[in-house]
C-alpha cells in the first residue's frame, strides 16, 4: 500500500539535470552526530535554494503555506532533524523538502555519485515505525529484483538505496527512492478530503 500510494500522482520520471555545481546550495555539509539539534532549524525563507531548482521539479516542492509536521514530534522516537545542505550516507545532498507524513519526512536530494535527483525518506525512530519501514524495504526490494521485462514493474516506485542514521532522537531508517509526482496529501486536499477518485485508484 505504501508503494502504491507513492505512485498515485503518476509515473513521469525525471531526466538528468544540470551539473552539480549549478544546482547545489552554497551551504557546507554538516556531519550527522549525536550533537545535532533536537528540532528542525530551517523554515520559511531559510529553505530557499541558493540556486534555482529545475522547472520540472518546481511543482513537487513544498511551500511555506502548506501544513507542516508538528515540531513536538522532533523528540525521542520521532523525526530526524534534517537540514538543507546535509549530506546523507556520504552521497545524498539535501536540496529541498518534498513533504511529510505521520511516518516520515521526505526530501529532494542530489545523488553526487550518480548525478541525479532522488527522494530521501527519513523515518521516525520509534520501534514500530522502524518495523514498518523494514517491511516496506523488503517489498520494494522484491519489486526491484523482479523480472525487468515485466511491464507491471514500472507501476511501483523503485527503491534505490536504504541505510540507517543515528541522531539525538534515535536510529532512523532511510529510504532513497526515485522522484515521482506530487505527494498523496496534495491529491487528498485537492479532492476536498473525500479520497481519490476511483479512476485514479484504478490507474495505480
mmCIF file of N, CA and C in Angstrom, residues 58-193:
data_model
loop_
_atom_site.group_PDB
_atom_site.id
_atom_site.type_symbol
_atom_site.label_atom_id
_atom_site.label_comp_id
_atom_site.label_asym_id
_atom_site.label_seq_id
_atom_site.Cartn_x
_atom_site.Cartn_y
_atom_site.Cartn_z
ATOM 1 N N UNK A 58 9.707 22.044 -9.819
ATOM 2 C CA UNK A 58 9.106 23.089 -9.006
ATOM 3 C C UNK A 58 7.770 22.675 -8.410
ATOM 4 N N UNK A 59 6.939 21.975 -9.175
ATOM 5 C CA UNK A 59 5.613 21.607 -8.702
ATOM 6 C C UNK A 59 5.620 20.575 -7.597
ATOM 7 N N UNK A 60 6.751 19.905 -7.399
ATOM 8 C CA UNK A 60 6.827 18.859 -6.379
ATOM 9 C C UNK A 60 7.231 19.398 -5.021
ATOM 10 N N UNK A 61 7.780 20.611 -4.998
ATOM 11 C CA UNK A 61 8.323 21.132 -3.760
ATOM 12 C C UNK A 61 7.240 21.634 -2.830
ATOM 13 N N UNK A 62 7.460 21.482 -1.538
ATOM 14 C CA UNK A 62 6.536 22.018 -0.553
ATOM 15 C C UNK A 62 6.650 23.532 -0.502
ATOM 16 N N UNK A 63 5.637 24.193 0.039
ATOM 17 C CA UNK A 63 5.657 25.641 0.173
ATOM 18 C C UNK A 63 5.462 26.021 1.629
ATOM 19 N N UNK A 64 5.781 27.284 1.936
ATOM 20 C CA UNK A 64 5.641 27.759 3.303
ATOM 21 C C UNK A 64 4.182 27.810 3.745
ATOM 22 N N UNK A 65 3.256 27.829 2.788
ATOM 23 C CA UNK A 65 1.834 27.928 3.112
ATOM 24 C C UNK A 65 1.230 26.585 3.504
ATOM 25 N N UNK A 66 1.913 25.503 3.202
ATOM 26 C CA UNK A 66 1.367 24.184 3.474
ATOM 27 C C UNK A 66 1.520 23.813 4.945
ATOM 28 N N UNK A 67 0.625 22.962 5.398
ATOM 29 C CA UNK A 67 0.707 22.458 6.761
ATOM 30 C C UNK A 67 2.005 21.682 6.931
ATOM 31 N N UNK A 68 2.649 21.877 8.058
ATOM 32 C CA UNK A 68 3.917 21.203 8.323
ATOM 33 C C UNK A 68 3.766 20.249 9.509
ATOM 34 N N UNK A 69 4.740 19.371 9.651
ATOM 35 C CA UNK A 69 4.712 18.429 10.760
ATOM 36 C C UNK A 69 4.805 19.171 12.097
ATOM 37 N N UNK A 70 4.311 18.548 13.142
ATOM 38 C CA UNK A 70 4.307 19.156 14.470
ATOM 39 C C UNK A 70 5.728 19.174 15.039
ATOM 40 N N UNK A 71 6.263 20.348 15.389
ATOM 41 C CA UNK A 71 7.614 20.408 15.963
ATOM 42 C C UNK A 71 7.775 19.534 17.198
ATOM 43 N N UNK A 72 6.667 19.263 17.899
ATOM 44 C CA UNK A 72 6.738 18.421 19.093
ATOM 45 C C UNK A 72 7.124 16.986 18.752
ATOM 46 N N UNK A 73 6.974 16.618 17.472
ATOM 47 C CA UNK A 73 7.334 15.261 17.056
ATOM 48 C C UNK A 73 8.827 15.109 16.796
ATOM 49 N N UNK A 74 9.588 16.202 16.954
ATOM 50 C CA UNK A 74 11.048 16.110 16.894
ATOM 51 C C UNK A 74 11.528 15.799 18.312
ATOM 52 N N UNK A 75 11.414 14.533 18.675
ATOM 53 C CA UNK A 75 11.699 14.076 20.032
ATOM 54 C C UNK A 75 12.171 12.628 19.960
ATOM 55 N N UNK A 76 12.442 12.024 21.096
ATOM 56 C CA UNK A 76 12.836 10.620 21.119
ATOM 57 C C UNK A 76 11.759 9.769 20.452
ATOM 58 N N UNK A 77 12.169 8.954 19.491
ATOM 59 C CA UNK A 77 11.219 8.128 18.758
ATOM 60 C C UNK A 77 10.555 8.843 17.607
ATOM 61 N N UNK A 78 10.860 10.129 17.444
ATOM 62 C CA UNK A 78 10.211 10.928 16.404
ATOM 63 C C UNK A 78 11.087 11.199 15.197
ATOM 64 N N UNK A 79 10.853 12.369 14.585
ATOM 65 C CA UNK A 79 11.544 12.735 13.352
ATOM 66 C C UNK A 79 13.032 13.006 13.576
ATOM 67 N N UNK A 80 13.797 12.850 12.503
ATOM 68 C CA UNK A 80 15.197 13.261 12.494
ATOM 69 C C UNK A 80 15.254 14.701 11.987
ATOM 70 N N UNK A 81 16.011 15.591 12.638
ATOM 71 C CA UNK A 81 16.065 16.997 12.223
ATOM 72 C C UNK A 81 16.936 17.221 10.989
ATOM 73 N N UNK A 82 16.368 16.939 9.837
ATOM 74 C CA UNK A 82 17.078 17.133 8.567
ATOM 75 C C UNK A 82 17.222 18.627 8.296
ATOM 76 N N UNK A 83 18.357 19.023 7.759
ATOM 77 C CA UNK A 83 18.589 20.419 7.396
ATOM 78 C C UNK A 83 19.059 20.508 5.949
ATOM 79 N N UNK A 84 18.677 21.598 5.293
ATOM 80 C CA UNK A 84 19.139 21.842 3.930
ATOM 81 C C UNK A 84 20.665 21.874 3.928
ATOM 82 N N UNK A 85 21.263 21.151 2.998
ATOM 83 C CA UNK A 85 22.717 21.086 2.915
ATOM 84 C C UNK A 85 23.310 19.860 3.571
ATOM 85 N N UNK A 86 22.512 19.125 4.355
ATOM 86 C CA UNK A 86 23.006 17.887 4.968
ATOM 87 C C UNK A 86 23.433 16.888 3.893
ATOM 88 N N UNK A 87 24.430 16.099 4.199
ATOM 89 C CA UNK A 87 24.887 15.045 3.300
ATOM 90 C C UNK A 87 24.650 13.706 3.985
ATOM 91 N N UNK A 88 23.790 12.883 3.403
ATOM 92 C CA UNK A 88 23.442 11.590 3.987
ATOM 93 C C UNK A 88 24.216 10.465 3.304
ATOM 94 N N UNK A 89 24.750 9.579 4.123
ATOM 95 C CA UNK A 89 25.447 8.388 3.635
ATOM 96 C C UNK A 89 26.598 8.740 2.692
ATOM 97 N N UNK A 90 27.153 9.925 2.867
ATOM 98 C CA UNK A 90 28.259 10.368 2.032
ATOM 99 C C UNK A 90 27.911 10.546 0.573
ATOM 100 N N UNK A 91 26.617 10.648 0.272
ATOM 101 C CA UNK A 91 26.201 10.608 -1.129
ATOM 102 C C UNK A 91 25.008 11.503 -1.463
ATOM 103 N N UNK A 92 24.051 11.634 -0.556
ATOM 104 C CA UNK A 92 22.788 12.307 -0.876
ATOM 105 C C UNK A 92 22.733 13.682 -0.210
ATOM 106 N N UNK A 93 22.812 14.708 -1.048
ATOM 107 C CA UNK A 93 22.879 16.100 -0.604
ATOM 108 C C UNK A 93 21.463 16.674 -0.566
ATOM 109 N N UNK A 94 21.005 17.111 0.608
ATOM 110 C CA UNK A 94 19.635 17.611 0.774
ATOM 111 C C UNK A 94 19.472 18.974 0.110
ATOM 112 N N UNK A 95 18.502 19.063 -0.803
ATOM 113 C CA UNK A 95 18.253 20.285 -1.560
ATOM 114 C C UNK A 95 17.015 21.018 -1.062
ATOM 115 N N UNK A 96 15.886 20.328 -1.000
ATOM 116 C CA UNK A 96 14.629 20.929 -0.562
ATOM 117 C C UNK A 96 13.746 19.869 0.083
ATOM 118 N N UNK A 97 12.765 20.344 0.829
ATOM 119 C CA UNK A 97 11.779 19.446 1.422
ATOM 120 C C UNK A 97 10.683 19.160 0.407
ATOM 121 N N UNK A 98 10.308 17.882 0.301
ATOM 122 C CA UNK A 98 9.220 17.493 -0.594
ATOM 123 C C UNK A 98 7.904 17.337 0.153
ATOM 124 N N UNK A 99 7.940 16.825 1.369
ATOM 125 C CA UNK A 99 6.701 16.619 2.107
ATOM 126 C C UNK A 99 6.953 15.872 3.401
ATOM 127 N N UNK A 100 5.868 15.475 4.029
ATOM 128 C CA UNK A 100 5.970 14.774 5.304
ATOM 129 C C UNK A 100 4.707 13.962 5.531
ATOM 130 N N UNK A 101 4.790 13.069 6.490
ATOM 131 C CA UNK A 101 3.643 12.277 6.898
ATOM 132 C C UNK A 101 3.834 11.859 8.339
ATOM 133 N N UNK A 102 2.886 11.140 8.879
ATOM 134 C CA UNK A 102 2.979 10.686 10.268
ATOM 135 C C UNK A 102 4.165 9.747 10.465
ATOM 136 N N UNK A 103 4.609 9.142 9.372
ATOM 137 C CA UNK A 103 5.634 8.104 9.375
ATOM 138 C C UNK A 103 7.039 8.656 9.149
ATOM 139 N N UNK A 104 7.154 9.742 8.365
ATOM 140 C CA UNK A 104 8.469 10.203 7.931
ATOM 141 C C UNK A 104 8.403 11.610 7.347
ATOM 142 N N UNK A 105 9.589 12.154 7.060
ATOM 143 C CA UNK A 105 9.697 13.347 6.220
ATOM 144 C C UNK A 105 10.408 12.921 4.938
ATOM 145 N N UNK A 106 10.142 13.643 3.847
ATOM 146 C CA UNK A 106 10.711 13.279 2.544
ATOM 147 C C UNK A 106 11.402 14.499 1.948
ATOM 148 N N UNK A 107 12.589 14.281 1.401
ATOM 149 C CA UNK A 107 13.441 15.380 0.943
ATOM 150 C C UNK A 107 13.964 15.146 -0.469
ATOM 151 N N UNK A 108 14.015 16.220 -1.230
ATOM 152 C CA UNK A 108 14.644 16.172 -2.553
ATOM 153 C C UNK A 108 16.147 16.253 -2.346
ATOM 154 N N UNK A 109 16.872 15.286 -2.877
ATOM 155 C CA UNK A 109 18.328 15.243 -2.720
ATOM 156 C C UNK A 109 19.006 15.080 -4.076
ATOM 157 N N UNK A 110 20.249 15.496 -4.113
ATOM 158 C CA UNK A 110 21.088 15.292 -5.287
ATOM 159 C C UNK A 110 22.065 14.163 -4.977
ATOM 160 N N UNK A 111 22.018 13.113 -5.784
ATOM 161 C CA UNK A 111 22.915 11.972 -5.644
ATOM 162 C C UNK A 111 24.245 12.357 -6.285
ATOM 163 N N UNK A 112 25.257 12.611 -5.463
ATOM 164 C CA UNK A 112 26.521 13.107 -6.002
ATOM 165 C C UNK A 112 27.321 12.021 -6.706
ATOM 166 N N UNK A 113 26.939 10.767 -6.536
ATOM 167 C CA UNK A 113 27.613 9.684 -7.247
ATOM 168 C C UNK A 113 27.019 9.461 -8.631
ATOM 169 N N UNK A 114 25.685 9.396 -8.697
ATOM 170 C CA UNK A 114 25.007 9.103 -9.956
ATOM 171 C C UNK A 114 24.546 10.349 -10.699
ATOM 172 N N UNK A 115 24.739 11.529 -10.092
ATOM 173 C CA UNK A 115 24.381 12.810 -10.728
ATOM 174 C C UNK A 115 22.911 12.833 -11.140
ATOM 175 N N UNK A 116 22.038 12.664 -10.169
ATOM 176 C CA UNK A 116 20.599 12.670 -10.420
ATOM 177 C C UNK A 116 19.867 13.071 -9.147
ATOM 178 N N UNK A 117 18.623 13.512 -9.312
ATOM 179 C CA UNK A 117 17.792 13.823 -8.160
ATOM 180 C C UNK A 117 17.131 12.546 -7.645
ATOM 181 N N UNK A 118 16.968 12.471 -6.324
ATOM 182 C CA UNK A 118 16.297 11.339 -5.682
ATOM 183 C C UNK A 118 15.418 11.879 -4.557
ATOM 184 N N UNK A 119 14.522 11.034 -4.066
ATOM 185 C CA UNK A 119 13.696 11.378 -2.913
ATOM 186 C C UNK A 119 14.204 10.590 -1.708
ATOM 187 N N UNK A 120 14.568 11.287 -0.649
ATOM 188 C CA UNK A 120 15.067 10.657 0.572
ATOM 189 C C UNK A 120 13.964 10.644 1.624
ATOM 190 N N UNK A 121 13.589 9.474 2.059
ATOM 191 C CA UNK A 121 12.542 9.296 3.065
ATOM 192 C C UNK A 121 13.213 8.944 4.389
ATOM 193 N N UNK A 122 13.076 9.816 5.381
ATOM 194 C CA UNK A 122 13.708 9.613 6.686
ATOM 195 C C UNK A 122 12.613 9.281 7.700
ATOM 196 N N UNK A 123 12.613 8.058 8.173
ATOM 197 C CA UNK A 123 11.533 7.528 9.009
ATOM 198 C C UNK A 123 11.747 7.879 10.483
ATOM 199 N N UNK A 124 10.655 8.064 11.206
ATOM 200 C CA UNK A 124 10.736 8.266 12.654
ATOM 201 C C UNK A 124 11.463 7.075 13.293
ATOM 202 N N UNK A 125 12.035 7.312 14.469
ATOM 203 C CA UNK A 125 12.920 6.301 15.057
ATOM 204 C C UNK A 125 12.250 5.305 16.004
ATOM 205 N N UNK A 126 10.996 5.525 16.379
ATOM 206 C CA UNK A 126 10.330 4.578 17.285
ATOM 207 C C UNK A 126 10.297 3.184 16.666
ATOM 208 N N UNK A 127 10.332 2.165 17.515
ATOM 209 C CA UNK A 127 10.438 0.789 17.047
ATOM 210 C C UNK A 127 9.380 0.371 16.057
ATOM 211 N N UNK A 128 8.122 0.763 16.265
ATOM 212 C CA UNK A 128 7.062 0.313 15.354
ATOM 213 C C UNK A 128 7.183 0.967 13.987
ATOM 214 N N UNK A 129 7.752 2.190 13.935
ATOM 215 C CA UNK A 129 7.989 2.817 12.637
ATOM 216 C C UNK A 129 9.131 2.104 11.915
ATOM 217 N N UNK A 130 10.154 1.739 12.678
ATOM 218 C CA UNK A 130 11.285 1.015 12.096
ATOM 219 C C UNK A 130 10.832 -0.313 11.508
ATOM 220 N N UNK A 131 9.992 -1.034 12.237
ATOM 221 C CA UNK A 131 9.493 -2.324 11.748
ATOM 222 C C UNK A 131 8.703 -2.151 10.454
ATOM 223 N N UNK A 132 7.864 -1.127 10.406
ATOM 224 C CA UNK A 132 7.080 -0.869 9.193
ATOM 225 C C UNK A 132 7.989 -0.518 8.028
ATOM 226 N N UNK A 133 9.024 0.291 8.296
ATOM 227 C CA UNK A 133 9.964 0.676 7.246
ATOM 228 C C UNK A 133 10.721 -0.532 6.710
ATOM 229 N N UNK A 134 11.126 -1.426 7.600
ATOM 230 C CA UNK A 134 11.840 -2.641 7.181
ATOM 231 C C UNK A 134 10.949 -3.493 6.284
ATOM 232 N N UNK A 135 9.672 -3.601 6.631
ATOM 233 C CA UNK A 135 8.732 -4.361 5.795
ATOM 234 C C UNK A 135 8.585 -3.712 4.421
ATOM 235 N N UNK A 136 8.501 -2.379 4.405
ATOM 236 C CA UNK A 136 8.372 -1.669 3.127
ATOM 237 C C UNK A 136 9.600 -1.891 2.255
ATOM 238 N N UNK A 137 10.777 -1.851 2.873
ATOM 239 C CA UNK A 137 12.019 -2.070 2.129
ATOM 240 C C UNK A 137 12.055 -3.474 1.535
ATOM 241 N N UNK A 138 11.619 -4.463 2.308
ATOM 242 C CA UNK A 138 11.590 -5.840 1.802
ATOM 243 C C UNK A 138 10.701 -5.949 0.565
ATOM 244 N N UNK A 139 9.531 -5.317 0.626
ATOM 245 C CA UNK A 139 8.608 -5.357 -0.509
ATOM 246 C C UNK A 139 9.197 -4.654 -1.727
ATOM 247 N N UNK A 140 9.797 -3.480 -1.500
ATOM 248 C CA UNK A 140 10.360 -2.726 -2.614
ATOM 249 C C UNK A 140 11.571 -3.430 -3.220
ATOM 250 N N UNK A 141 12.324 -4.154 -2.408
ATOM 251 C CA UNK A 141 13.453 -4.921 -2.940
ATOM 252 C C UNK A 141 12.962 -6.081 -3.797
ATOM 253 N N UNK A 142 11.826 -6.664 -3.410
ATOM 254 C CA UNK A 142 11.240 -7.727 -4.235
ATOM 255 C C UNK A 142 10.882 -7.183 -5.608
ATOM 256 N N UNK A 143 10.336 -5.972 -5.627
ATOM 257 C CA UNK A 143 9.989 -5.333 -6.900
ATOM 258 C C UNK A 143 11.252 -5.027 -7.692
ATOM 259 N N UNK A 144 12.249 -4.467 -7.007
ATOM 260 C CA UNK A 144 13.496 -4.089 -7.676
ATOM 261 C C UNK A 144 14.206 -5.288 -8.283
ATOM 262 N N UNK A 145 14.129 -6.429 -7.601
ATOM 263 C CA UNK A 145 14.830 -7.628 -8.057
ATOM 264 C C UNK A 145 13.978 -8.517 -8.956
ATOM 265 N N UNK A 146 12.783 -8.043 -9.298
ATOM 266 C CA UNK A 146 11.891 -8.840 -10.141
ATOM 267 C C UNK A 146 12.324 -8.790 -11.601
ATOM 268 N N UNK A 147 11.608 -9.505 -12.439
ATOM 269 C CA UNK A 147 11.896 -9.574 -13.869
ATOM 270 C C UNK A 147 11.830 -8.174 -14.478
ATOM 271 N N UNK A 148 12.946 -7.634 -14.982
ATOM 272 C CA UNK A 148 12.947 -6.273 -15.542
ATOM 273 C C UNK A 148 12.069 -6.112 -16.771
ATOM 274 N N UNK A 149 11.694 -7.214 -17.393
ATOM 275 C CA UNK A 149 10.844 -7.136 -18.586
ATOM 276 C C UNK A 149 9.356 -7.116 -18.238
ATOM 277 N N UNK A 150 9.029 -7.291 -16.970
ATOM 278 C CA UNK A 150 7.628 -7.282 -16.545
ATOM 279 C C UNK A 150 7.103 -5.852 -16.586
ATOM 280 N N UNK A 151 6.111 -5.548 -17.422
ATOM 281 C CA UNK A 151 5.601 -4.176 -17.545
ATOM 282 C C UNK A 151 4.989 -3.645 -16.255
ATOM 283 N N UNK A 152 4.482 -4.520 -15.406
ATOM 284 C CA UNK A 152 3.864 -4.084 -14.152
ATOM 285 C C UNK A 152 4.909 -3.574 -13.157
ATOM 286 N N UNK A 153 6.150 -3.935 -13.387
ATOM 287 C CA UNK A 153 7.234 -3.492 -12.508
ATOM 288 C C UNK A 153 7.351 -1.972 -12.514
ATOM 289 N N UNK A 154 7.001 -1.372 -13.640
ATOM 290 C CA UNK A 154 7.124 0.073 -13.792
ATOM 291 C C UNK A 154 6.029 0.849 -13.079
ATOM 292 N N UNK A 155 5.046 0.163 -12.513
ATOM 293 C CA UNK A 155 3.958 0.855 -11.821
ATOM 294 C C UNK A 155 4.230 1.025 -10.331
ATOM 295 N N UNK A 156 5.377 0.560 -9.866
ATOM 296 C CA UNK A 156 5.750 0.670 -8.458
ATOM 297 C C UNK A 156 7.026 1.500 -8.345
ATOM 298 N N UNK A 157 7.038 2.399 -7.382
ATOM 299 C CA UNK A 157 8.220 3.230 -7.173
ATOM 300 C C UNK A 157 9.441 2.344 -6.935
ATOM 301 N N UNK A 158 10.578 2.748 -7.477
ATOM 302 C CA UNK A 158 11.799 1.953 -7.381
ATOM 303 C C UNK A 158 12.661 2.396 -6.196
ATOM 304 N N UNK A 159 13.053 1.428 -5.373
ATOM 305 C CA UNK A 159 13.965 1.679 -4.262
ATOM 306 C C UNK A 159 15.391 1.723 -4.799
ATOM 307 N N UNK A 160 16.096 2.803 -4.510
ATOM 308 C CA UNK A 160 17.462 2.976 -4.988
ATOM 309 C C UNK A 160 18.480 2.552 -3.936
ATOM 310 N N UNK A 161 18.202 2.892 -2.690
ATOM 311 C CA UNK A 161 19.163 2.623 -1.620
ATOM 312 C C UNK A 161 18.421 2.654 -0.282
ATOM 313 N N UNK A 162 19.007 2.061 0.736
ATOM 314 C CA UNK A 162 18.478 2.168 2.096
ATOM 315 C C UNK A 162 19.627 2.060 3.083
ATOM 316 N N UNK A 163 19.495 2.744 4.198
ATOM 317 C CA UNK A 163 20.533 2.751 5.228
ATOM 318 C C UNK A 163 19.923 3.304 6.514
ATOM 319 N N UNK A 164 20.714 3.376 7.575
ATOM 320 C CA UNK A 164 20.243 3.911 8.847
ATOM 321 C C UNK A 164 21.200 4.995 9.334
ATOM 322 N N UNK A 165 20.640 5.959 10.049
ATOM 323 C CA UNK A 165 21.460 7.012 10.638
ATOM 324 C C UNK A 165 21.090 7.151 12.112
ATOM 325 N N UNK A 166 22.061 7.579 12.910
ATOM 326 C CA UNK A 166 21.827 7.814 14.335
ATOM 327 C C UNK A 166 21.755 9.306 14.601
ATOM 328 N N UNK A 167 20.856 9.697 15.485
ATOM 329 C CA UNK A 167 20.710 11.098 15.846
ATOM 330 C C UNK A 167 20.260 11.223 17.283
ATOM 331 N N UNK A 168 19.971 12.440 17.703
ATOM 332 C CA UNK A 168 19.570 12.679 19.086
ATOM 333 C C UNK A 168 18.241 12.019 19.424
ATOM 334 N N UNK A 169 17.433 11.716 18.407
ATOM 335 C CA UNK A 169 16.116 11.126 18.647
ATOM 336 C C UNK A 169 16.081 9.618 18.448
ATOM 337 N N UNK A 170 17.235 9.017 18.145
ATOM 338 C CA UNK A 170 17.291 7.574 17.956
ATOM 339 C C UNK A 170 17.915 7.189 16.632
ATOM 340 N N UNK A 171 17.683 5.955 16.224
ATOM 341 C CA UNK A 171 18.197 5.439 14.952
ATOM 342 C C UNK A 171 17.056 5.447 13.935
ATOM 343 N N UNK A 172 17.322 6.037 12.776
ATOM 344 C CA UNK A 172 16.290 6.230 11.761
ATOM 345 C C UNK A 172 16.597 5.431 10.495
ATOM 346 N N UNK A 173 15.594 4.741 9.986
ATOM 347 C CA UNK A 173 15.707 4.075 8.689
ATOM 348 C C UNK A 173 15.536 5.128 7.601
ATOM 349 N N UNK A 174 16.380 5.065 6.584
ATOM 350 C CA UNK A 174 16.293 5.982 5.447
ATOM 351 C C UNK A 174 16.108 5.179 4.166
ATOM 352 N N UNK A 175 15.211 5.640 3.323
ATOM 353 C CA UNK A 175 14.986 5.023 2.017
ATOM 354 C C UNK A 175 15.227 6.055 0.929
ATOM 355 N N UNK A 176 15.958 5.669 -0.091
ATOM 356 C CA UNK A 176 16.188 6.537 -1.236
ATOM 357 C C UNK A 176 15.366 5.994 -2.398
ATOM 358 N N UNK A 177 14.473 6.828 -2.919
ATOM 359 C CA UNK A 177 13.538 6.418 -3.965
ATOM 360 C C UNK A 177 13.657 7.332 -5.167
ATOM 361 N N UNK A 178 13.161 6.869 -6.303
ATOM 362 C CA UNK A 178 13.107 7.738 -7.469
ATOM 363 C C UNK A 178 12.091 8.850 -7.208
ATOM 364 N N UNK A 179 12.302 10.001 -7.824
ATOM 365 C CA UNK A 179 11.389 11.129 -7.668
ATOM 366 C C UNK A 179 10.237 10.959 -8.641
ATOM 367 N N UNK A 180 9.002 11.000 -8.103
ATOM 368 C CA UNK A 180 7.817 10.819 -8.949
ATOM 369 C C UNK A 180 6.964 12.077 -8.922
ATOM 370 N N UNK A 181 5.647 11.891 -8.744
ATOM 371 C CA UNK A 181 4.743 13.031 -8.782
ATOM 372 C C UNK A 181 4.501 13.619 -7.412
ATOM 373 N N UNK A 182 3.405 14.378 -7.304
ATOM 374 C CA UNK A 182 3.067 15.042 -6.056
ATOM 375 C C UNK A 182 2.832 14.036 -4.934
ATOM 376 N N UNK A 183 3.033 14.492 -3.709
ATOM 377 C CA UNK A 183 2.730 13.656 -2.553
ATOM 378 C C UNK A 183 1.227 13.418 -2.475
ATOM 379 N N UNK A 184 0.866 12.308 -1.863
ATOM 380 C CA UNK A 184 -0.534 11.900 -1.789
ATOM 381 C C UNK A 184 -1.404 12.935 -1.082
ATOM 382 N N UNK A 185 -0.854 13.619 -0.073
ATOM 383 C CA UNK A 185 -1.629 14.603 0.678
ATOM 384 C C UNK A 185 -2.175 15.700 -0.229
ATOM 385 N N UNK A 186 -1.387 16.117 -1.232
ATOM 386 C CA UNK A 186 -1.863 17.162 -2.141
ATOM 387 C C UNK A 186 -3.089 16.706 -2.912
ATOM 388 N N UNK A 187 -3.105 15.440 -3.288
ATOM 389 C CA UNK A 187 -4.261 14.906 -4.017
ATOM 390 C C UNK A 187 -5.471 14.789 -3.099
ATOM 391 N N UNK A 188 -5.233 14.445 -1.852
ATOM 392 C CA UNK A 188 -6.337 14.347 -0.894
ATOM 393 C C UNK A 188 -6.960 15.721 -0.666
ATOM 394 N N UNK A 189 -6.127 16.741 -0.512
ATOM 395 C CA UNK A 189 -6.627 18.104 -0.328
ATOM 396 C C UNK A 189 -7.387 18.567 -1.564
ATOM 397 N N UNK A 190 -6.839 18.251 -2.735
ATOM 398 C CA UNK A 190 -7.480 18.647 -3.990
ATOM 399 C C UNK A 190 -8.868 18.034 -4.124
ATOM 400 N N UNK A 191 -9.060 16.849 -3.571
ATOM 401 C CA UNK A 191 -10.365 16.179 -3.640
ATOM 402 C C UNK A 191 -11.254 16.537 -2.449
ATOM 403 N N UNK A 192 -10.868 17.621 -1.734
ATOM 404 C CA UNK A 192 -11.649 18.097 -0.588
ATOM 405 C C UNK A 192 -11.773 17.020 0.488
ATOM 406 N N UNK A 193 -10.695 16.285 0.667
ATOM 407 C CA UNK A 193 -10.608 15.242 1.695
ATOM 408 C C UNK A 193 -11.660 14.145 1.525
#
